[in-house]
PDB file of N, CA and C in Angstrom:
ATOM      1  N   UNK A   1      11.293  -7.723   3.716  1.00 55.00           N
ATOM      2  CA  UNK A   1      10.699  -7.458   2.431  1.00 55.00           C
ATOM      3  C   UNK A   1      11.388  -6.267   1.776  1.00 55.00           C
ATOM      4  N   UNK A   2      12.627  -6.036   1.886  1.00 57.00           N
ATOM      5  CA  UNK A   2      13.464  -4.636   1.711  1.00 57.00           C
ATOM      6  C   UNK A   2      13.693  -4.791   0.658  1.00 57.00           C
ATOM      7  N   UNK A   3      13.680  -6.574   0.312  1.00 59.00           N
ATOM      8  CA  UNK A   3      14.430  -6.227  -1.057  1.00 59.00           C
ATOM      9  C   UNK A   3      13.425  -6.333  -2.516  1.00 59.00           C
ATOM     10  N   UNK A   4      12.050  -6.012  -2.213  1.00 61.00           N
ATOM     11  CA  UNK A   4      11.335  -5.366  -2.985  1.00 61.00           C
ATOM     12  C   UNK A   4      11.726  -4.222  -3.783  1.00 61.00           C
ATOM     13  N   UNK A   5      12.365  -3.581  -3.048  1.00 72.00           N
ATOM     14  CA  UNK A   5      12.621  -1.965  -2.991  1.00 72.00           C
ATOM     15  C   UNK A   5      11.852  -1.059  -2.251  1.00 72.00           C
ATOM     16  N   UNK A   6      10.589  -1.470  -2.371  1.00 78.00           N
ATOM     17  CA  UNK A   6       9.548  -0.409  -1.955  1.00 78.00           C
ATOM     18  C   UNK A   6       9.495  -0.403  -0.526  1.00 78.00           C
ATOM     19  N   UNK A   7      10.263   0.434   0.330  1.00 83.00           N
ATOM     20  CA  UNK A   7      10.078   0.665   1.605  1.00 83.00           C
ATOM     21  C   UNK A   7       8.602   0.892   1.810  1.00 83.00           C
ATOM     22  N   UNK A   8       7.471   0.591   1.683  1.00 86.00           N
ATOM     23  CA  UNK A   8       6.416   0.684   1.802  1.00 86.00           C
ATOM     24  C   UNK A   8       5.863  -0.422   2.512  1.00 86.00           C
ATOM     25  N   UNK A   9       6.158  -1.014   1.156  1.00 81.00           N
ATOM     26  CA  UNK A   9       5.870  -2.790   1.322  1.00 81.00           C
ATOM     27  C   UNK A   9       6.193  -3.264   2.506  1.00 81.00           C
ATOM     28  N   UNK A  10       7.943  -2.403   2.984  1.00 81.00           N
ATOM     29  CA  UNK A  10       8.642  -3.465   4.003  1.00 81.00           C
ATOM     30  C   UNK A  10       7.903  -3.020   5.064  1.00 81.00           C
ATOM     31  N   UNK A  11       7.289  -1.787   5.162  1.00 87.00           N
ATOM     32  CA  UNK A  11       6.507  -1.064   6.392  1.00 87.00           C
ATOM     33  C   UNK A  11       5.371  -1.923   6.864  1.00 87.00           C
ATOM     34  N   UNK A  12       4.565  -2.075   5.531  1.00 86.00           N
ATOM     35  CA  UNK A  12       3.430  -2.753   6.141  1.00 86.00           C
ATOM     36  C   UNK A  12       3.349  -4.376   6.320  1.00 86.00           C
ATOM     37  N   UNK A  13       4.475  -4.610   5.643  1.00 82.00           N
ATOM     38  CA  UNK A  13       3.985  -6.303   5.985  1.00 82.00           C
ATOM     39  C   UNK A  13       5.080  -6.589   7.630  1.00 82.00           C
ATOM     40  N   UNK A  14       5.821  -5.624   7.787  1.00 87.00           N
ATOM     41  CA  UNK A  14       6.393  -5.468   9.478  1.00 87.00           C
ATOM     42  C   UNK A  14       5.413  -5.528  10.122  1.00 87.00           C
ATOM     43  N   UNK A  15       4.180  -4.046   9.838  1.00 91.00           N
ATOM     44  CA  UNK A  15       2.948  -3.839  10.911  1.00 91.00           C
ATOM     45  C   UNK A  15       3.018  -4.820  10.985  1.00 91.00           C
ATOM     46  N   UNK A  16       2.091  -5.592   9.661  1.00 85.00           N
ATOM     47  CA  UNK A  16       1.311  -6.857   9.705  1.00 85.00           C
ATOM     48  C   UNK A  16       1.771  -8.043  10.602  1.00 85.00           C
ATOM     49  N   UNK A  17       2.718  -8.314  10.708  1.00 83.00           N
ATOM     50  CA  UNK A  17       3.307  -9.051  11.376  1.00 83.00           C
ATOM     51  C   UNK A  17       3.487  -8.828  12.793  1.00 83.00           C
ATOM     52  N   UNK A  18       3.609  -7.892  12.848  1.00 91.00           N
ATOM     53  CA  UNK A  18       3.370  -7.244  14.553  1.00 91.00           C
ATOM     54  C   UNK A  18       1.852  -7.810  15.129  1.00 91.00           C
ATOM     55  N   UNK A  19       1.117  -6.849  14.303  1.00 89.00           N
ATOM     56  CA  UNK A  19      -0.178  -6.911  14.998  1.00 89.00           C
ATOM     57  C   UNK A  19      -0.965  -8.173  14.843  1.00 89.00           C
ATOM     58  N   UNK A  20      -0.278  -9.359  13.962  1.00 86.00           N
ATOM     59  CA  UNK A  20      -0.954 -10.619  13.851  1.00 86.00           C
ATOM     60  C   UNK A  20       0.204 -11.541  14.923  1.00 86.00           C
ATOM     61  N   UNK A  21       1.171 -11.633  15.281  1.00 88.00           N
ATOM     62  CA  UNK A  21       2.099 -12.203  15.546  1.00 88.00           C
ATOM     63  C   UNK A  21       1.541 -13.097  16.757  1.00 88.00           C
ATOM     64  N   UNK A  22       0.702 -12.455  17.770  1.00 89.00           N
ATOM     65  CA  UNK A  22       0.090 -13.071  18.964  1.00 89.00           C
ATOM     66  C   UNK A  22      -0.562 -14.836  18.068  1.00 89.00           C
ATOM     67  N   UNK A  23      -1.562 -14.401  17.426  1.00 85.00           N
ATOM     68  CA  UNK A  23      -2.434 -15.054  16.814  1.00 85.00           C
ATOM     69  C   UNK A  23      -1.281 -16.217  16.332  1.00 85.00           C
ATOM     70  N   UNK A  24      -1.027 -15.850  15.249  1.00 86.00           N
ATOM     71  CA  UNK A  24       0.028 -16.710  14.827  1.00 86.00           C
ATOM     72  C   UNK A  24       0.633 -17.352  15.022  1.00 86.00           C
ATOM     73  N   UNK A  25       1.172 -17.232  16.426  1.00 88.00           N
ATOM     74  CA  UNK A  25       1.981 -18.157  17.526  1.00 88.00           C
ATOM     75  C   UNK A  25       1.337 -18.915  18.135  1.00 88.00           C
ATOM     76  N   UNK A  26       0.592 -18.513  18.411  1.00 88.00           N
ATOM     77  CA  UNK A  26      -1.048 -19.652  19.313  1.00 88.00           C
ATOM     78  C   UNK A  26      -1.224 -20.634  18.096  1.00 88.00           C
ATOM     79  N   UNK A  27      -1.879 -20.107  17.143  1.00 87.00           N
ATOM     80  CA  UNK A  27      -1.977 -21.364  16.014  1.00 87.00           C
ATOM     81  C   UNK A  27      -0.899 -22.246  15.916  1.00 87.00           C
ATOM     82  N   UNK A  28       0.194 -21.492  15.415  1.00 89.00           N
ATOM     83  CA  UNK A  28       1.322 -22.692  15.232  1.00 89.00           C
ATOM     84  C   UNK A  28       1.791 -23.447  16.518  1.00 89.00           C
ATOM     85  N   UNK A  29       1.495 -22.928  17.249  1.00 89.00           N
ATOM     86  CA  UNK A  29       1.812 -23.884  18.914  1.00 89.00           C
ATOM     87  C   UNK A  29       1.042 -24.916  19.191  1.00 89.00           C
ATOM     88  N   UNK A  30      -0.067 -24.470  18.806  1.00 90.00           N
ATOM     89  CA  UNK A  30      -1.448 -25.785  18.861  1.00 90.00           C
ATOM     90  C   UNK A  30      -1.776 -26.848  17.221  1.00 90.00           C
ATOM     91  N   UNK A  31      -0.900 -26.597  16.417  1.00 90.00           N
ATOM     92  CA  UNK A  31      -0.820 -27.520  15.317  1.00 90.00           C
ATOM     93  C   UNK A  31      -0.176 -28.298  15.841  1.00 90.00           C
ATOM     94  N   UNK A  32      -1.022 -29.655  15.528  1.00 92.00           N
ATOM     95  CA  UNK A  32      -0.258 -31.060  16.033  1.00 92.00           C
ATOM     96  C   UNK A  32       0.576 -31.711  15.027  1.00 92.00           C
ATOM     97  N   UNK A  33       0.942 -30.900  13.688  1.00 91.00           N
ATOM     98  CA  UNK A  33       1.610 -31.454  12.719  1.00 91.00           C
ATOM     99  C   UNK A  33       2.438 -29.877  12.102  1.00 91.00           C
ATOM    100  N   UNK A  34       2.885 -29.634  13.425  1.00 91.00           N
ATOM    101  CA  UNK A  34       3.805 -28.779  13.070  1.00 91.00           C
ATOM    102  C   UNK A  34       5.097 -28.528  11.995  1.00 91.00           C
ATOM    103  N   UNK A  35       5.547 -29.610  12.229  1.00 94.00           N
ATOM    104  CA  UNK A  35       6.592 -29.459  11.402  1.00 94.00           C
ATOM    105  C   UNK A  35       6.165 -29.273   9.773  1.00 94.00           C
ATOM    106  N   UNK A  36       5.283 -30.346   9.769  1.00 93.00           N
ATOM    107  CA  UNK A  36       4.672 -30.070   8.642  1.00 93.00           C
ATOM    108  C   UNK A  36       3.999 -28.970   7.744  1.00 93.00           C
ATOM    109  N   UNK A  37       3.752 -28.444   8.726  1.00 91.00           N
ATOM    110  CA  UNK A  37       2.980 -27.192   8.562  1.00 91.00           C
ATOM    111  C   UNK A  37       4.314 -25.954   8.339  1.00 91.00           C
ATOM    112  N   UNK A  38       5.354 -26.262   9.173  1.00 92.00           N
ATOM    113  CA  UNK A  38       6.357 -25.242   8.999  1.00 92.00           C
ATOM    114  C   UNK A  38       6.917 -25.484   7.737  1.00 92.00           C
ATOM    115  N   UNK A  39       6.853 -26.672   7.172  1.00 95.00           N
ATOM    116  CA  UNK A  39       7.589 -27.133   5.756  1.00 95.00           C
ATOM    117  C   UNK A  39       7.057 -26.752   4.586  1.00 95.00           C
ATOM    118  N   UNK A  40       5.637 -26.715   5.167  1.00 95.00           N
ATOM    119  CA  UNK A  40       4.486 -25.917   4.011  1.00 95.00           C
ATOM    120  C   UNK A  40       4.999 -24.727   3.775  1.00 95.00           C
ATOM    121  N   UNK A  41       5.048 -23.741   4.405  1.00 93.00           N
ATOM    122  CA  UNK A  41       4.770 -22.013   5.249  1.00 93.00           C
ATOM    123  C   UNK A  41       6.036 -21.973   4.405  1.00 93.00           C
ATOM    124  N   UNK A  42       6.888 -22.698   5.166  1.00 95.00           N
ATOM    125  CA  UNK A  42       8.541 -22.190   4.448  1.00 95.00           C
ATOM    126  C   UNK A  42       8.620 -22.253   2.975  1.00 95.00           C
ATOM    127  N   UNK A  43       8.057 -23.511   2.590  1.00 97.00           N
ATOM    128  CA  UNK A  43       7.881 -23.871   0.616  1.00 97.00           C
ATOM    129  C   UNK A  43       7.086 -22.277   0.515  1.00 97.00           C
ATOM    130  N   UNK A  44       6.367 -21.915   0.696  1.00 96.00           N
ATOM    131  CA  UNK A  44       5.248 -21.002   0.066  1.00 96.00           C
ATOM    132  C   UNK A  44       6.284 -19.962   0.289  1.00 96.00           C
ATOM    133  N   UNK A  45       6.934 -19.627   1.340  1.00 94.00           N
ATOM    134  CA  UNK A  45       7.592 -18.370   1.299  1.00 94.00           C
ATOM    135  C   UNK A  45       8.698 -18.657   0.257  1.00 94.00           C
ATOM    136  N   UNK A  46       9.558 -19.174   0.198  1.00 97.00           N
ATOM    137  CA  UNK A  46      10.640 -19.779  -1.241  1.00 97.00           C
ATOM    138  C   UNK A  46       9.946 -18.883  -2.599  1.00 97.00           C
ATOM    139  N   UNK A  47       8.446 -19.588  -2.827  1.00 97.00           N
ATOM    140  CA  UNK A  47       7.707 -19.410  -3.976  1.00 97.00           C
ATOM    141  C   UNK A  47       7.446 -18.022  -4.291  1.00 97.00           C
ATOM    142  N   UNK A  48       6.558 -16.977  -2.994  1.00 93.00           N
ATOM    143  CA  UNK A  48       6.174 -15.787  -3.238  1.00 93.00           C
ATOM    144  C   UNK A  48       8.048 -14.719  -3.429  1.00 93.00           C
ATOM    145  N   UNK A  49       8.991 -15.309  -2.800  1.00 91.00           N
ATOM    146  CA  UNK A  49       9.886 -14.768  -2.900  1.00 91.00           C
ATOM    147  C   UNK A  49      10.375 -15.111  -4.475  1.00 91.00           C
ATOM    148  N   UNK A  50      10.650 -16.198  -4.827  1.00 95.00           N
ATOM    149  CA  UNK A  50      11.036 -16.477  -6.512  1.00 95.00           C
ATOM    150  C   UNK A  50      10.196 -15.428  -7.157  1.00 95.00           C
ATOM    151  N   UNK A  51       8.853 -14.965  -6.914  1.00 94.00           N
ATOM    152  CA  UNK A  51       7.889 -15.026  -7.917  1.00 94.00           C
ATOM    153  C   UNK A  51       8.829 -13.135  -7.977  1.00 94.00           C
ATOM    154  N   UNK A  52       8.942 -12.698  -6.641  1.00 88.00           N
ATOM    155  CA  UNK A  52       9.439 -11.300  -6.419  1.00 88.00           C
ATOM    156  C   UNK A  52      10.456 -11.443  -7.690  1.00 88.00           C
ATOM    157  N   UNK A  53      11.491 -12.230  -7.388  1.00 90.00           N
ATOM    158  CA  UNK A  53      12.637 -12.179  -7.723  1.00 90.00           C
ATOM    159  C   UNK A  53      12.557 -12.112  -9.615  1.00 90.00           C
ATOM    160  N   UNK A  54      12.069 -12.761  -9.948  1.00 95.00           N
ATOM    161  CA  UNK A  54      11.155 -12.995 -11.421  1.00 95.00           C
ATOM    162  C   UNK A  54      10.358 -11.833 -12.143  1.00 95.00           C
ATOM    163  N   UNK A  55      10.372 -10.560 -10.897  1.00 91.00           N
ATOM    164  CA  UNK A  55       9.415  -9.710 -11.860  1.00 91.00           C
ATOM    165  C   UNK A  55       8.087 -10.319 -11.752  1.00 91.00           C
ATOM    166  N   UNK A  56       7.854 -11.026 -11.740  1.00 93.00           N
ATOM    167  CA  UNK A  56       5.989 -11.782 -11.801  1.00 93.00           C
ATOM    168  C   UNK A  56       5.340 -11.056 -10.229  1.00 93.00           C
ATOM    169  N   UNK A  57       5.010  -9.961 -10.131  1.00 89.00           N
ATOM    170  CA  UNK A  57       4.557  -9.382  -9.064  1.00 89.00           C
ATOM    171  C   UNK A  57       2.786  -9.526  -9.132  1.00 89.00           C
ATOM    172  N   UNK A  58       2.253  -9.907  -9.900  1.00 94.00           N
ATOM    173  CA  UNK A  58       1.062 -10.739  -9.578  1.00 94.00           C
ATOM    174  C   UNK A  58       0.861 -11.884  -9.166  1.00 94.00           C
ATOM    175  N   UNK A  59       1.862 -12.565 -10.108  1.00 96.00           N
ATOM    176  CA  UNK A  59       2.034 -14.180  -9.459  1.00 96.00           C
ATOM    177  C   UNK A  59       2.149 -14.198  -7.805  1.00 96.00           C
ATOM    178  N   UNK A  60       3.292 -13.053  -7.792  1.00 92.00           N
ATOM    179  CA  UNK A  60       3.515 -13.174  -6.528  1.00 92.00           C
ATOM    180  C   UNK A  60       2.362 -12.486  -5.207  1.00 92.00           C
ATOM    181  N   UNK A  61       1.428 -11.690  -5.636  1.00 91.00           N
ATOM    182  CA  UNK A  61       0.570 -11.323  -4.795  1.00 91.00           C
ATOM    183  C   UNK A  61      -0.667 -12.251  -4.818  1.00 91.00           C
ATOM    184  N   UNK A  62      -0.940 -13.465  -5.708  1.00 95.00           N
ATOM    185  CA  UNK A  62      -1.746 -14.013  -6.028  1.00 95.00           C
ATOM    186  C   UNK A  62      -1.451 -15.277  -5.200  1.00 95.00           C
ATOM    187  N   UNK A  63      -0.005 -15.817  -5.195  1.00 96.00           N
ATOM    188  CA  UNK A  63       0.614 -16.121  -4.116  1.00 96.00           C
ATOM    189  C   UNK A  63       0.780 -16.156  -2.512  1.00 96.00           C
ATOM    190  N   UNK A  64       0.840 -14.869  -2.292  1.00 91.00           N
ATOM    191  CA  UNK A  64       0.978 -14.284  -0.912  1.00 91.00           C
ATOM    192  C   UNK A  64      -1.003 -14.335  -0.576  1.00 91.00           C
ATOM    193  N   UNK A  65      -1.604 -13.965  -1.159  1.00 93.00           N
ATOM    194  CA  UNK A  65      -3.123 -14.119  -1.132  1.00 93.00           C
ATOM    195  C   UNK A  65      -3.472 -15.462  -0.593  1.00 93.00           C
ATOM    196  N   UNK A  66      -3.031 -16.689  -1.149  1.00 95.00           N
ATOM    197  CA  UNK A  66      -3.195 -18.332  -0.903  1.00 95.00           C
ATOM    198  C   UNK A  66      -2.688 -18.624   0.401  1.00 95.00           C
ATOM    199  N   UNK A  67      -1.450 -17.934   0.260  1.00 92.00           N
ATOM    200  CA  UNK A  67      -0.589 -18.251   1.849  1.00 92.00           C
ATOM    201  C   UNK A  67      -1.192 -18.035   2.989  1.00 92.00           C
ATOM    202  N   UNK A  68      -1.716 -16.674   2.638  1.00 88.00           N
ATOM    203  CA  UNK A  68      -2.537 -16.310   3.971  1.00 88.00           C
ATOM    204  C   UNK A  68      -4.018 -16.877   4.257  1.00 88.00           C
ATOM    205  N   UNK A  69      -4.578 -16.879   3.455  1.00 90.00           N
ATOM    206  CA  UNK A  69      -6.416 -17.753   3.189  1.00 90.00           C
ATOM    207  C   UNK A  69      -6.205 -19.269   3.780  1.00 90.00           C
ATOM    208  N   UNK A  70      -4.647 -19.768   3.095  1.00 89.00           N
ATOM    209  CA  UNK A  70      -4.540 -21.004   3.286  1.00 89.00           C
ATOM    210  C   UNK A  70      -3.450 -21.625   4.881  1.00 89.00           C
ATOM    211  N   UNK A  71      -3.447 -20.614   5.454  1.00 87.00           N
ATOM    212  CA  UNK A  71      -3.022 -20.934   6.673  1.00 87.00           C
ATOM    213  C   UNK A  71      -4.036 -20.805   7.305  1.00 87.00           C
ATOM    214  N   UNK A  72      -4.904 -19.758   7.595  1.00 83.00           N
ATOM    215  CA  UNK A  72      -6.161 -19.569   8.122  1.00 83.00           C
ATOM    216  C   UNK A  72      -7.265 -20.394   8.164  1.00 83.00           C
ATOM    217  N   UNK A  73      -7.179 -21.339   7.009  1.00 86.00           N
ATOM    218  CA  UNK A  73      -8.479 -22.032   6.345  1.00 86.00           C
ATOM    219  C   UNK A  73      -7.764 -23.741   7.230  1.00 86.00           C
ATOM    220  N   UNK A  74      -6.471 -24.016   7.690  1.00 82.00           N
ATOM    221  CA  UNK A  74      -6.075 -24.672   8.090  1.00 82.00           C
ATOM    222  C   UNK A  74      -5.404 -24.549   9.531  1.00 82.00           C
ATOM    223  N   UNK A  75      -5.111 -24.238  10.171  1.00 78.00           N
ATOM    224  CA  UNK A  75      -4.785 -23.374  11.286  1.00 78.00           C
ATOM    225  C   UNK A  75      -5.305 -24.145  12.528  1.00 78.00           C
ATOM    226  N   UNK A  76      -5.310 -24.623  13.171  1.00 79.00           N
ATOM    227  CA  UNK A  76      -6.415 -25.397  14.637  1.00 79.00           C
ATOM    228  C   UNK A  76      -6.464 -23.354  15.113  1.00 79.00           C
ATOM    229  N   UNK A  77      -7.573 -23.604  16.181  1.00 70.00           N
ATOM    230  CA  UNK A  77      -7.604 -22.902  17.492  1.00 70.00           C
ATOM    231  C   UNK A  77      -8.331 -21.132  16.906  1.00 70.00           C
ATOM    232  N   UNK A  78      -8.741 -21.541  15.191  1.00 61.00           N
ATOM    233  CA  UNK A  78      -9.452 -20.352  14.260  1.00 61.00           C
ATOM    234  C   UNK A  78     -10.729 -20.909  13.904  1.00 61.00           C
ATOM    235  N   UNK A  79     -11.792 -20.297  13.442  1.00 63.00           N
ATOM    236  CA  UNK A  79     -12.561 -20.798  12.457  1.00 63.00           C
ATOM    237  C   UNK A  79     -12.653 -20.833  11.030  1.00 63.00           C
ATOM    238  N   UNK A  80     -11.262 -20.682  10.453  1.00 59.00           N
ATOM    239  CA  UNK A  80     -11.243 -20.646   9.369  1.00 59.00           C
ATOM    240  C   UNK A  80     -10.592 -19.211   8.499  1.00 59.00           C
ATOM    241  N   UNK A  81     -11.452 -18.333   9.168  1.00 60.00           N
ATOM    242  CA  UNK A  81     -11.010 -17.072   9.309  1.00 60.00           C
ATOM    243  C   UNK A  81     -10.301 -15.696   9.188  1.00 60.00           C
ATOM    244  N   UNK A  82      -9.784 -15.028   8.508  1.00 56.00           N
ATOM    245  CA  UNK A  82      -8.357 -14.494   8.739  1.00 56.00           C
ATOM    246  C   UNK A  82      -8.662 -13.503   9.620  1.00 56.00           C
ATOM    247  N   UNK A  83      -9.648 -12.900  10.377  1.00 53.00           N
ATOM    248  CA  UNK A  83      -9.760 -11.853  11.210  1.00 53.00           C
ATOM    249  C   UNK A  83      -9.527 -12.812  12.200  1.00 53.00           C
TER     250      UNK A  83
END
C-alpha cells in the first residue's frame, strides 16, 4: 500500500494483515469454491486499487469497506462476522 504515499496507511493495513492472516487462511482453505472466491478478492483488489489510482479515495474506502464485510459475510468456517 506504499504507493498511497502515506506510510501510515502502508503500516496499518501490514498490521492488519498480520494479525488477521491466521483467520484468513483457514477461511480460504475451507472454501469449496475457491478459485472463485480468489477471482472475486483479486477483481475487488484491481477496483479499490483503480479507485486509489483515480484520486476517488472515498470510492476507494467505500470499496475496501465491501471487500472486507463481504468476505466475512461469505467466508465458510465464520459466522458472518469480521471479529
Amino acid at each position: 500500500v506504499l504507493w498511497t504515499g502515506n506510510p501510515l496507511v502502508a503500516e496499518m493495513t501490514t498490521a492488519l494483515r498480520l494479525a488477521m492472516r491466521t483467520t484468513l487462511l483457514a477461511r480460504l482453505q475451507e472454501d469449496p469454491e475457491f478459485v472463485t472466491t480468489a477471482a472475486r478478492l483479486c477483481g475487488e483488489h484491481h477496483g479499490i486499487h483503480q479507485a486509489v489510482l483515480d484520486g476517488e479515495g472515498l470510492r476507494a474506502a467505500d470499496l475496501v469497506e465491501a471487500h472486507i464485510a463481504g468476505f466475512y459475510a461469505t467466508a465458510p468456517g465464520g459466522d458472518g462476522s469480521i471479529a
